[in-house]
Amino acid sequence: MASKLLASTLRRTLTKATASSTTTRHLSTTAAAVTAAPAFDSFEDDQNGITMKGVKIAGRPLYLDMQATTPVDPRVLDAMLPFLLSRYGNAHSRTHLFGWESDLAVETARSQISELIGASPKEIIFTSGATESNNISIKGVMHFYKDKKRHVITTQTEHKCVLDSCRHLQQEGFEITYLPVRSDGIVDLDELRAAIRPDTGLISVMAVNNEIGVIQPMEEIGEICKEFKIPFHTDAAQALGKIPVDVEKWNVSLMSLSGHKIYGPKGIGALYMRRRPRIRVEPLINGGGQERGIRSGTLATPLIVGFGSACEIAKKEMDYDHKRVMALKDRLLNGIREKIDGVVVNGSMERRYAGNLNLSFAYVEGESLLMGLKEVAVSSGSACTSASLEPSYVLRALGVDEDMAHTSIRFGVGRFTTEAEVDRAIELTVNQVVKLREMSPLYEMVKEGIDIKQIQWSQH
């Protein structure tokens, strides 16, 4: 009862604070729920708009970067609040009620997560996120079996934490095969089969790509791994709650999961570890032996409860969310293509998650396009590498021309995206592309019928 009163009071206080301090009209419905942030030296919010890092915009931008992170579902926050305010016990305290109720909440969340992927609750290990889960999977497996297994197979389009974990193993003397992908982003199964060696200890393939949204043929890859009796790891952070995930159908031994990609809190993730046949890993963190000794450290009960709640909601609403996100994606793509030409979708159109739309705009400079879209929160690729001006390594792996790779924009729509936001994003994107093309001599030449690829450019 006390937690409900505290939560109610907290919500009323935040609502009043938001109502009294907000003077600009929020562009985004998801952003409209955000309370006024504390003032920092680098952030100014006044009647004339918002100024940050030298950029001034009329109000909070539309949020279309759902692959980077998602807003917390209010229902998830409601589930978390009691464990932030009154049920604050350590889940490992076995001698009193506070510990017991936290332990019960953790085990409930473990069940909610396992139900979403068709696993046993005993196969779920809590971590700080998918990056840690990927590190445990790749380094942990190979270190455990290092006497017999010295080879790993992965793809060139994996998340950076998978690629960097593999490079770390290379420095330790392991051998890594980085498989290329086809122009649609899908791995060639024949090449995968040909790369397998007697000492191959792990195959790691991402289920849904974070930059281009393509869905790999997981069941077919799982069958190959089963045939050769090789552990199969997948980074399913972008797949969880968005497409059906079944660890038995996919035949995965290890699966990395993240909370903040499915409208849960940041800082929490999980690692699925198969029990039959059992997969073993060497722990990266030593300590109190929590999580079956795989990941020592006090469990973050509020975050775990939020993650479990997000999984439960995703399981119930996945079909509805998919239909709605598909309609919004079609609206966005068709709306842009109706008004401008030279728009290319990167990655397979048949095998992709609808909420991820990665587009390249011909004859436009990518950084200029991003700078001009300050009223829309989008990115040019992975959030982990967005500070780099280099073209995306994922698009380069697809064979995309460097100039087109430089002009790519990733639009991410999700559960709380509205049609009005999509329409506004179409308007702003089209206007900016048209504006930049008017300044482009290359676009003028193309309109005059000149094939610019046949031009021999001379250096001065």
CSV table of C-alpha atoms in Angstrom, one decimal:
chain,number,residue,atom,x,y,z
A,1,MET,CA,0.0,0.0,0.0
A,2,ALA,CA,2.8,2.4,0.9
A,3,SER,CA,4.5,1.8,-2.5
A,4,LYS,CA,1.2,2.6,-4.3
A,5,LEU,CA,0.9,5.9,-2.3
A,6,LEU,CA,4.5,6.8,-3.0
A,7,ALA,CA,4.2,5.9,-6.7
A,8,SER,CA,1.0,7.9,-7.0
A,9,THR,CA,2.5,10.9,-5.3
A,10,LEU,CA,5.6,10.7,-7.4
A,11,ARG,CA,3.5,10.6,-10.6
A,12,ARG,CA,1.4,13.6,-9.6
A,13,THR,CA,4.5,15.6,-8.7
A,14,LEU,CA,6.2,14.8,-12.0
A,15,THR,CA,3.0,15.6,-14.0
A,16,LYS,CA,2.7,19.0,-12.2
A,17,ALA,CA,6.4,19.7,-12.9
A,18,THR,CA,6.0,18.9,-16.5
A,19,ALA,CA,2.8,21.0,-17.0
A,20,SER,CA,4.3,24.0,-15.3
A,21,SER,CA,7.8,23.9,-17.0
A,22,THR,CA,6.9,22.9,-20.6
A,23,THR,CA,6.4,25.9,-22.8
A,24,THR,CA,7.0,24.5,-26.3
A,25,ARG,CA,4.8,22.1,-28.2
A,26,HIS,CA,6.4,18.6,-28.2
A,27,LEU,CA,6.8,17.2,-31.7
A,28,SER,CA,6.9,13.6,-30.5
A,29,THR,CA,4.2,11.8,-28.5
A,30,THR,CA,6.9,9.7,-26.9
A,31,ALA,CA,8.9,12.7,-26.0
A,32,ALA,CA,5.8,14.5,-24.6
A,33,ALA,CA,5.9,12.1,-21.7
A,34,VAL,CA,9.4,13.1,-20.7
A,35,THR,CA,9.7,15.4,-17.7
A,36,ALA,CA,11.8,18.5,-17.9
A,37,ALA,CA,15.4,17.6,-17.6
A,38,PRO,CA,17.7,19.3,-15.0
A,39,ALA,CA,19.5,22.3,-16.5
A,40,PHE,CA,23.1,21.7,-17.6
A,41,ASP,CA,25.5,24.2,-18.9
A,42,SER,CA,25.4,22.7,-22.4
A,43,PHE,CA,21.6,22.6,-22.6
A,44,GLU,CA,19.1,25.5,-22.9
A,45,ASP,CA,15.4,25.1,-23.1
A,46,ASP,CA,13.3,28.3,-23.3
A,47,GLN,CA,10.3,29.8,-25.1
A,48,ASN,CA,12.3,30.1,-28.3
A,49,GLY,CA,13.2,26.5,-28.5
A,50,ILE,CA,16.0,24.1,-27.4
A,51,THR,CA,19.7,24.8,-27.9
A,52,MET,CA,22.2,22.0,-27.4
A,53,LYS,CA,25.8,21.6,-28.7
A,54,GLY,CA,25.3,24.7,-30.7
A,55,VAL,CA,22.2,23.4,-32.5
A,56,LYS,CA,18.8,25.2,-32.0
A,57,ILE,CA,15.5,23.5,-32.8
A,58,ALA,CA,11.9,24.5,-32.2
A,59,GLY,CA,11.1,21.7,-29.7
A,60,ARG,CA,12.0,18.1,-28.8
A,61,PRO,CA,12.5,16.1,-32.0
A,62,LEU,CA,10.5,13.3,-33.3
A,63,TYR,CA,12.0,10.0,-32.1
A,64,LEU,CA,12.6,7.6,-34.9
A,65,ASP,CA,15.7,5.8,-33.6
A,66,MET,CA,14.1,2.7,-32.0
A,67,GLN,CA,17.1,0.4,-32.9
A,68,ALA,CA,19.3,2.6,-30.6
A,69,THR,CA,16.9,2.4,-27.7
A,70,THR,CA,13.2,2.4,-27.0
A,71,PRO,CA,11.2,4.5,-24.4
A,72,VAL,CA,10.1,2.6,-21.3
A,73,ASP,CA,6.5,1.4,-21.6
A,74,PRO,CA,4.5,3.0,-18.7
A,75,ARG,CA,3.3,-0.4,-17.7
A,76,VAL,CA,6.9,-1.5,-17.3
A,77,LEU,CA,7.6,1.6,-15.1
A,78,ASP,CA,4.5,0.7,-12.9
A,79,ALA,CA,5.9,-2.8,-12.4
A,80,MET,CA,9.3,-1.4,-11.4
A,81,LEU,CA,8.3,1.4,-9.0
A,82,PRO,CA,7.6,-0.7,-5.9
A,83,PHE,CA,11.1,-2.2,-6.1
A,84,LEU,CA,12.6,1.3,-6.3
A,85,LEU,CA,10.6,2.7,-3.4
A,86,SER,CA,9.6,0.1,-0.8
A,87,ARG,CA,10.6,-3.4,-1.9
A,88,TYR,CA,14.3,-2.6,-2.0
A,89,GLY,CA,15.6,-5.9,-0.6
A,90,ASN,CA,18.7,-7.7,-1.9
A,91,ALA,CA,17.4,-10.8,-3.8
A,92,HIS,CA,20.3,-12.7,-2.3
A,93,SER,CA,19.3,-12.0,1.3
A,94,ARG,CA,17.8,-15.3,2.5
A,95,THR,CA,16.9,-14.3,6.1
A,96,HIS,CA,14.1,-11.8,5.9
A,97,LEU,CA,11.0,-10.7,3.9
A,98,PHE,CA,12.7,-8.0,1.9
A,99,GLY,CA,15.1,-10.5,0.4
A,100,TRP,CA,12.4,-13.1,-0.2
A,101,GLU,CA,10.1,-10.8,-2.1
A,102,SER,CA,12.9,-9.5,-4.3
A,103,ASP,CA,14.0,-13.1,-5.0
A,104,LEU,CA,10.4,-14.0,-5.9
A,105,ALA,CA,10.3,-11.0,-8.3
A,106,VAL,CA,13.5,-12.0,-9.9
A,107,GLU,CA,12.4,-15.5,-10.5
A,108,THR,CA,9.0,-14.3,-11.9
A,109,ALA,CA,10.9,-12.1,-14.4
A,110,ARG,CA,13.1,-15.1,-15.3
A,111,SER,CA,10.0,-17.0,-16.2
A,112,GLN,CA,8.5,-14.1,-18.2
A,113,ILE,CA,11.7,-13.9,-20.3
A,114,SER,CA,12.0,-17.6,-20.8
A,115,GLU,CA,8.4,-17.9,-22.0
A,116,LEU,CA,9.0,-15.3,-24.7
A,117,ILE,CA,11.9,-17.4,-26.2
A,118,GLY,CA,10.5,-20.9,-25.5
A,119,ALA,CA,13.2,-21.7,-22.9
A,120,SER,CA,13.3,-22.9,-19.3
A,121,PRO,CA,13.7,-20.3,-16.5
A,122,LYS,CA,16.8,-22.2,-15.3
A,123,GLU,CA,18.5,-21.3,-18.7
A,124,ILE,CA,18.3,-17.5,-18.2
A,125,ILE,CA,21.4,-15.7,-16.7
A,126,PHE,CA,21.0,-12.0,-15.9
A,127,THR,CA,23.6,-9.6,-17.2
A,128,SER,CA,24.0,-5.9,-17.7
A,129,GLY,CA,23.0,-6.1,-21.4
A,130,ALA,CA,23.5,-7.8,-24.7
A,131,THR,CA,27.1,-6.5,-24.9
A,132,GLU,CA,28.1,-8.4,-21.8
A,133,SER,CA,26.1,-11.4,-22.9
A,134,ASN,CA,28.0,-11.4,-26.2
A,135,ASN,CA,31.3,-11.2,-24.5
A,136,ILE,CA,30.5,-14.1,-22.1
A,137,SER,CA,29.3,-16.2,-25.0
A,138,ILE,CA,32.2,-15.7,-27.3
A,139,LYS,CA,35.1,-15.4,-24.9
A,140,GLY,CA,33.6,-17.7,-22.3
A,141,VAL,CA,33.0,-20.6,-24.6
A,142,MET,CA,36.3,-20.5,-26.4
A,143,HIS,CA,38.3,-20.1,-23.2
A,144,PHE,CA,36.5,-23.1,-21.7
A,145,TYR,CA,37.1,-25.4,-24.7
A,146,LYS,CA,40.5,-23.8,-25.6
A,147,ASP,CA,42.4,-27.1,-25.5
A,148,LYS,CA,40.4,-28.6,-28.3
A,149,LYS,CA,38.6,-25.8,-30.1
A,150,ARG,CA,40.6,-22.8,-31.6
A,151,HIS,CA,38.3,-21.6,-34.4
A,152,VAL,CA,35.2,-19.3,-34.5
A,153,ILE,CA,32.9,-18.5,-37.4
A,154,THR,CA,30.9,-15.2,-37.5
A,155,THR,CA,29.8,-12.7,-40.1
A,156,GLN,CA,31.1,-9.3,-41.3
A,157,THR,CA,27.9,-7.6,-40.3
A,158,GLU,CA,27.8,-8.5,-36.6
A,159,HIS,CA,27.4,-5.9,-33.9
A,160,LYS,CA,30.7,-4.2,-32.9
A,161,CYS,CA,30.9,-6.0,-29.6
A,162,VAL,CA,30.8,-9.4,-31.3
A,163,LEU,CA,33.5,-8.4,-33.8
A,164,ASP,CA,35.7,-6.9,-31.1
A,165,SER,CA,35.3,-10.0,-28.9
A,166,CYS,CA,36.5,-12.0,-31.9
A,167,ARG,CA,39.4,-9.7,-32.5
A,168,HIS,CA,40.3,-10.1,-28.8
A,169,LEU,CA,40.4,-13.9,-29.3
A,170,GLN,CA,42.6,-13.5,-32.3
A,171,GLN,CA,45.1,-11.7,-30.2
A,172,GLU,CA,45.1,-14.7,-27.9
A,173,GLY,CA,45.9,-17.0,-30.8
A,174,PHE,CA,42.4,-18.2,-31.8
A,175,GLU,CA,41.4,-18.1,-35.5
A,176,ILE,CA,38.3,-16.3,-36.7
A,177,THR,CA,36.5,-16.7,-40.0
A,178,TYR,CA,34.5,-13.5,-40.9
A,179,LEU,CA,31.9,-14.7,-43.5
A,180,PRO,CA,30.8,-12.2,-46.1
A,181,VAL,CA,27.1,-11.7,-46.8
A,182,ARG,CA,25.1,-11.3,-50.0
A,183,SER,CA,24.0,-7.9,-51.3
A,184,ASP,CA,20.7,-8.3,-49.4
A,185,GLY,CA,22.6,-8.8,-46.1
A,186,ILE,CA,21.8,-12.6,-45.8
A,187,VAL,CA,24.6,-15.1,-45.1
A,188,ASP,CA,25.3,-17.7,-47.7
A,189,LEU,CA,24.6,-21.1,-46.1
A,190,ASP,CA,27.0,-22.9,-48.4
A,191,GLU,CA,29.8,-20.6,-47.5
A,192,LEU,CA,29.0,-21.2,-43.8
A,193,ARG,CA,29.1,-25.0,-44.2
A,194,ALA,CA,32.4,-24.7,-46.2
A,195,ALA,CA,34.0,-22.7,-43.4
A,196,ILE,CA,33.5,-25.3,-40.7
A,197,ARG,CA,36.6,-27.0,-39.5
A,198,PRO,CA,37.2,-29.9,-37.0
A,199,ASP,CA,38.4,-27.4,-34.4
A,200,THR,CA,35.5,-24.9,-34.9
A,201,GLY,CA,34.2,-24.2,-31.4
A,202,LEU,CA,31.5,-21.6,-32.0
A,203,ILE,CA,29.3,-20.1,-34.8
A,204,SER,CA,27.9,-16.7,-34.0
A,205,VAL,CA,25.3,-15.1,-36.2
A,206,MET,CA,23.1,-12.1,-35.3
A,207,ALA,CA,19.3,-12.9,-35.7
A,208,VAL,CA,18.2,-9.3,-36.7
A,209,ASN,CA,20.8,-6.8,-37.9
A,210,ASN,CA,20.8,-3.6,-35.9
A,211,GLU,CA,21.6,-1.4,-38.8
A,212,ILE,CA,19.6,-2.8,-41.7
A,213,GLY,CA,17.1,-5.0,-40.0
A,214,VAL,CA,17.6,-8.2,-42.1
A,215,ILE,CA,16.6,-11.5,-40.5
A,216,GLN,CA,19.0,-14.3,-40.9
A,217,PRO,CA,17.8,-17.9,-41.7
A,218,MET,CA,18.2,-19.0,-38.1
A,219,GLU,CA,16.6,-22.4,-38.3
A,220,GLU,CA,18.8,-23.4,-41.3
A,221,ILE,CA,21.9,-22.2,-39.5
A,222,GLY,CA,20.8,-24.1,-36.4
A,223,GLU,CA,20.4,-27.2,-38.4
A,224,ILE,CA,24.0,-26.9,-39.8
A,225,CYS,CA,25.3,-26.4,-36.2
A,226,LYS,CA,23.4,-29.4,-35.0
A,227,GLU,CA,24.7,-31.5,-37.8
A,228,PHE,CA,28.3,-30.7,-37.0
A,229,LYS,CA,27.7,-30.5,-33.2
A,230,ILE,CA,29.0,-27.0,-32.9
A,231,PRO,CA,27.6,-24.5,-30.4
A,232,PHE,CA,25.5,-21.8,-32.0
A,233,HIS,CA,25.4,-18.3,-30.5
A,234,THR,CA,23.1,-15.5,-31.7
A,235,ASP,CA,22.8,-11.9,-30.7
A,236,ALA,CA,19.0,-11.5,-30.5
A,237,ALA,CA,18.8,-8.1,-29.0
A,238,GLN,CA,17.0,-6.7,-32.0
A,239,ALA,CA,14.8,-9.8,-32.5
A,240,LEU,CA,13.4,-10.2,-29.0
A,241,GLY,CA,9.8,-9.2,-28.8
A,242,LYS,CA,9.7,-8.2,-32.4
A,243,ILE,CA,9.8,-11.5,-34.3
A,244,PRO,CA,8.9,-15.0,-33.0
A,245,VAL,CA,12.0,-16.4,-31.2
A,246,ASP,CA,12.2,-20.1,-30.3
A,247,VAL,CA,15.4,-21.5,-29.0
A,248,GLU,CA,14.4,-25.1,-29.8
A,249,LYS,CA,13.5,-24.3,-33.5
A,250,TRP,CA,16.6,-22.2,-33.9
A,251,ASN,CA,18.7,-24.8,-32.0
A,252,VAL,CA,20.8,-22.1,-30.3
A,253,SER,CA,23.1,-22.9,-27.5
A,254,LEU,CA,23.6,-19.3,-26.4
A,255,MET,CA,21.4,-16.2,-27.0
A,256,SER,CA,22.1,-12.6,-26.0
A,257,LEU,CA,19.1,-10.4,-25.0
A,258,SER,CA,18.7,-6.8,-24.0
A,259,GLY,CA,16.0,-5.0,-22.0
A,260,HIS,CA,16.1,-1.5,-23.5
A,261,LYS,CA,15.3,-2.6,-27.1
A,262,ILE,CA,11.9,-3.9,-26.1
A,263,TYR,CA,10.5,-0.9,-24.1
A,264,GLY,CA,12.3,-2.0,-20.9
A,265,PRO,CA,15.0,-0.2,-18.8
A,266,LYS,CA,18.6,0.3,-19.8
A,267,GLY,CA,21.4,-1.6,-18.0
A,268,ILE,CA,19.8,-5.0,-17.9
A,269,GLY,CA,20.1,-8.0,-20.3
A,270,ALA,CA,20.1,-11.7,-20.2
A,271,LEU,CA,22.0,-14.7,-21.6
A,272,TYR,CA,20.2,-17.8,-22.6
A,273,MET,CA,22.4,-20.9,-21.9
A,274,ARG,CA,21.2,-24.3,-23.1
A,275,ARG,CA,21.1,-27.0,-20.4
A,276,ARG,CA,20.6,-30.1,-22.7
A,277,PRO,CA,23.0,-30.5,-24.3
A,278,ARG,CA,24.8,-28.5,-21.8
A,279,ILE,CA,27.0,-25.6,-22.9
A,280,ARG,CA,29.8,-24.5,-20.6
A,281,VAL,CA,31.5,-21.1,-20.4
A,282,GLU,CA,34.4,-19.6,-18.4
A,283,PRO,CA,33.0,-16.6,-16.3
A,284,LEU,CA,34.3,-13.2,-17.1
A,285,ILE,CA,33.4,-11.8,-13.6
A,286,ASN,CA,34.3,-13.6,-10.4
A,287,GLY,CA,32.7,-12.9,-7.0
A,288,GLY,CA,29.8,-14.2,-4.9
A,289,GLY,CA,28.8,-16.9,-7.4
A,290,GLN,CA,25.4,-15.5,-8.3
A,291,GLU,CA,23.7,-16.7,-11.5
A,292,ARG,CA,25.1,-20.2,-11.1
A,293,GLY,CA,28.6,-18.7,-11.0
A,294,ILE,CA,28.4,-17.4,-14.5
A,295,ARG,CA,27.9,-13.8,-13.6
A,296,SER,CA,28.7,-12.7,-10.0
A,297,GLY,CA,27.3,-9.5,-8.6
A,298,THR,CA,24.1,-8.3,-6.8
A,299,LEU,CA,21.1,-8.5,-9.1
A,300,ALA,CA,19.4,-5.2,-10.0
A,301,THR,CA,15.9,-6.2,-9.0
A,302,PRO,CA,14.0,-3.2,-10.3
A,303,LEU,CA,15.7,-3.5,-13.7
A,304,ILE,CA,15.1,-7.2,-13.8
A,305,VAL,CA,11.4,-6.7,-12.9
A,306,GLY,CA,11.1,-4.2,-15.7
A,307,PHE,CA,12.8,-6.5,-18.2
A,308,GLY,CA,10.4,-9.3,-17.3
A,309,SER,CA,7.4,-7.1,-17.6
A,310,ALA,CA,8.5,-5.8,-21.0
A,311,CYS,CA,8.8,-9.4,-22.2
A,312,GLU,CA,5.4,-10.3,-20.9
A,313,ILE,CA,3.8,-7.3,-22.7
A,314,ALA,CA,5.8,-8.2,-25.9
A,315,LYS,CA,4.5,-11.7,-25.9
A,316,LYS,CA,0.9,-10.6,-25.6
A,317,GLU,CA,1.1,-7.7,-28.1
A,318,MET,CA,3.7,-8.9,-30.7
A,319,ASP,CA,1.2,-9.6,-33.4
A,320,TYR,CA,-0.6,-6.3,-32.9
A,321,ASP,CA,2.7,-4.4,-32.8
A,322,HIS,CA,4.0,-6.1,-35.9
A,323,LYS,CA,0.9,-5.2,-38.0
A,324,ARG,CA,1.0,-1.6,-36.8
A,325,VAL,CA,4.7,-1.2,-37.3
A,326,MET,CA,4.5,-2.7,-40.8
A,327,ALA,CA,1.8,-0.2,-41.7
A,328,LEU,CA,3.9,2.7,-40.4
A,329,LYS,CA,7.0,1.5,-42.3
A,330,ASP,CA,5.0,1.2,-45.6
A,331,ARG,CA,3.6,4.7,-45.0
A,332,LEU,CA,7.1,6.1,-44.4
A,333,LEU,CA,8.7,4.4,-47.4
A,334,ASN,CA,5.9,5.1,-49.8
A,335,GLY,CA,5.6,8.7,-48.6
A,336,ILE,CA,9.2,9.4,-49.4
A,337,ARG,CA,9.3,7.5,-52.7
A,338,GLU,CA,6.2,9.3,-54.0
A,339,LYS,CA,8.0,12.7,-53.7
A,340,ILE,CA,11.6,12.0,-54.5
A,341,ASP,CA,13.6,9.6,-56.7
A,342,GLY,CA,16.9,7.9,-56.1
A,343,VAL,CA,15.8,6.3,-52.8
A,344,VAL,CA,17.4,2.8,-52.1
A,345,VAL,CA,16.4,0.4,-49.3
A,346,ASN,CA,19.5,-1.2,-47.9
A,347,GLY,CA,19.1,-4.9,-47.1
A,348,SER,CA,16.5,-7.6,-48.0
A,349,MET,CA,12.9,-6.4,-48.4
A,350,GLU,CA,11.6,-9.9,-47.9
A,351,ARG,CA,13.5,-11.0,-44.8
A,352,ARG,CA,13.6,-7.9,-42.6
A,353,TYR,CA,12.1,-6.5,-39.4
A,354,ALA,CA,9.6,-3.9,-40.5
A,355,GLY,CA,10.5,-1.4,-37.8
A,356,ASN,CA,14.0,-0.9,-39.3
A,357,LEU,CA,14.1,1.1,-42.5
A,358,ASN,CA,17.6,1.9,-43.7
A,359,LEU,CA,17.5,4.2,-46.7
A,360,SER,CA,20.2,5.7,-49.0
A,361,PHE,CA,19.5,8.9,-50.9
A,362,ALA,CA,21.5,9.3,-54.1
A,363,TYR,CA,23.4,12.6,-54.8
A,364,VAL,CA,23.1,13.8,-51.2
A,365,GLU,CA,26.0,14.2,-48.7
A,366,GLY,CA,25.1,12.1,-45.7
A,367,GLU,CA,26.4,14.3,-42.9
A,368,SER,CA,24.6,17.3,-44.4
A,369,LEU,CA,21.4,15.4,-44.5
A,370,LEU,CA,21.7,14.3,-40.8
A,371,MET,CA,22.5,17.9,-39.8
A,372,GLY,CA,19.5,19.1,-41.6
A,373,LEU,CA,17.2,16.6,-39.9
A,374,LYS,CA,17.6,18.0,-36.4
A,375,GLU,CA,13.8,17.9,-35.8
A,376,VAL,CA,13.9,14.1,-36.4
A,377,ALA,CA,16.0,11.8,-34.1
A,378,VAL,CA,17.5,9.3,-36.6
A,379,SER,CA,21.0,7.9,-37.2
A,380,SER,CA,23.3,6.9,-39.9
A,381,GLY,CA,23.8,3.4,-38.4
A,382,SER,CA,24.6,1.8,-35.1
A,383,ALA,CA,24.6,4.1,-32.1
A,384,CYS,CA,27.8,2.5,-31.0
A,385,THR,CA,29.6,3.8,-34.1
A,386,SER,CA,27.5,6.9,-34.9
A,387,ALA,CA,30.4,9.3,-33.9
A,388,SER,CA,32.5,8.0,-36.8
A,389,LEU,CA,32.4,9.8,-40.2
A,390,GLU,CA,33.4,6.5,-42.0
A,391,PRO,CA,30.6,4.8,-44.0
A,392,SER,CA,28.9,1.9,-42.2
A,393,TYR,CA,30.9,-1.3,-42.2
A,394,VAL,CA,27.6,-3.2,-42.5
A,395,LEU,CA,26.7,-1.4,-45.8
A,396,ARG,CA,30.3,-1.9,-47.1
A,397,ALA,CA,29.9,-5.6,-46.4
A,398,LEU,CA,26.7,-5.5,-48.6
A,399,GLY,CA,28.7,-4.1,-51.5
A,400,VAL,CA,27.0,-0.7,-51.3
A,401,ASP,CA,28.9,2.0,-53.2
A,402,GLU,CA,30.8,4.3,-50.8
A,403,ASP,CA,28.9,7.4,-51.9
A,404,MET,CA,25.5,5.7,-51.2
A,405,ALA,CA,26.8,4.2,-47.9
A,406,HIS,CA,27.6,7.8,-46.8
A,407,THR,CA,24.0,8.9,-47.5
A,408,SER,CA,22.3,6.2,-45.5
A,409,ILE,CA,19.7,7.1,-42.8
A,410,ARG,CA,18.2,4.5,-40.4
A,411,PHE,CA,14.6,5.2,-39.5
A,412,GLY,CA,13.3,3.2,-36.6
A,413,VAL,CA,9.5,3.0,-35.9
A,414,GLY,CA,8.0,1.3,-32.9
A,415,ARG,CA,5.1,0.8,-30.5
A,416,PHE,CA,4.6,4.5,-29.7
A,417,THR,CA,5.3,6.0,-33.1
A,418,THR,CA,2.2,7.8,-34.5
A,419,GLU,CA,1.1,8.4,-38.1
A,420,ALA,CA,1.5,12.1,-37.5
A,421,GLU,CA,5.1,11.6,-36.6
A,422,VAL,CA,5.7,9.6,-39.7
A,423,ASP,CA,4.0,12.2,-41.9
A,424,ARG,CA,6.1,14.9,-40.4
A,425,ALA,CA,9.3,12.9,-40.9
A,426,ILE,CA,8.4,12.4,-44.5
A,427,GLU,CA,7.9,16.1,-45.0
A,428,LEU,CA,11.2,17.1,-43.3
A,429,THR,CA,13.3,14.4,-45.0
A,430,VAL,CA,11.9,15.2,-48.5
A,431,ASN,CA,12.4,18.9,-48.0
A,432,GLN,CA,16.0,18.4,-46.9
A,433,VAL,CA,16.9,16.0,-49.7
A,434,VAL,CA,15.4,18.4,-52.3
A,435,LYS,CA,17.3,21.3,-50.8
A,436,LEU,CA,20.6,19.5,-50.9
A,437,ARG,CA,20.1,18.2,-54.4
A,438,GLU,CA,19.5,21.7,-55.6
A,439,MET,CA,23.0,22.5,-54.5
A,440,SER,CA,24.5,19.3,-56.0
A,441,PRO,CA,26.2,19.6,-59.4
A,442,LEU,CA,26.1,15.8,-59.7
A,443,TYR,CA,22.3,15.7,-59.5
A,444,GLU,CA,22.2,18.4,-62.2
A,445,MET,CA,24.3,16.3,-64.5
A,446,VAL,CA,22.1,13.2,-63.9
A,447,LYS,CA,19.0,15.2,-64.8
A,448,GLU,CA,20.7,16.2,-68.0
A,449,GLY,CA,21.2,12.5,-68.8
A,450,ILE,CA,24.9,12.3,-68.1
A,451,ASP,CA,26.1,8.9,-66.7
A,452,ILE,CA,28.4,10.2,-63.9
A,453,LYS,CA,29.9,6.7,-63.4
A,454,GLN,CA,31.5,6.9,-66.9
A,455,ILE,CA,33.2,10.2,-66.2
A,456,GLN,CA,37.0,10.1,-65.8
A,457,TRP,CA,37.7,12.6,-63.0
A,458,SER,CA,41.1,14.3,-63.1
A,459,GLN,CA,43.1,15.4,-60.0
A,460,HIS,CA,44.6,18.9,-59.7
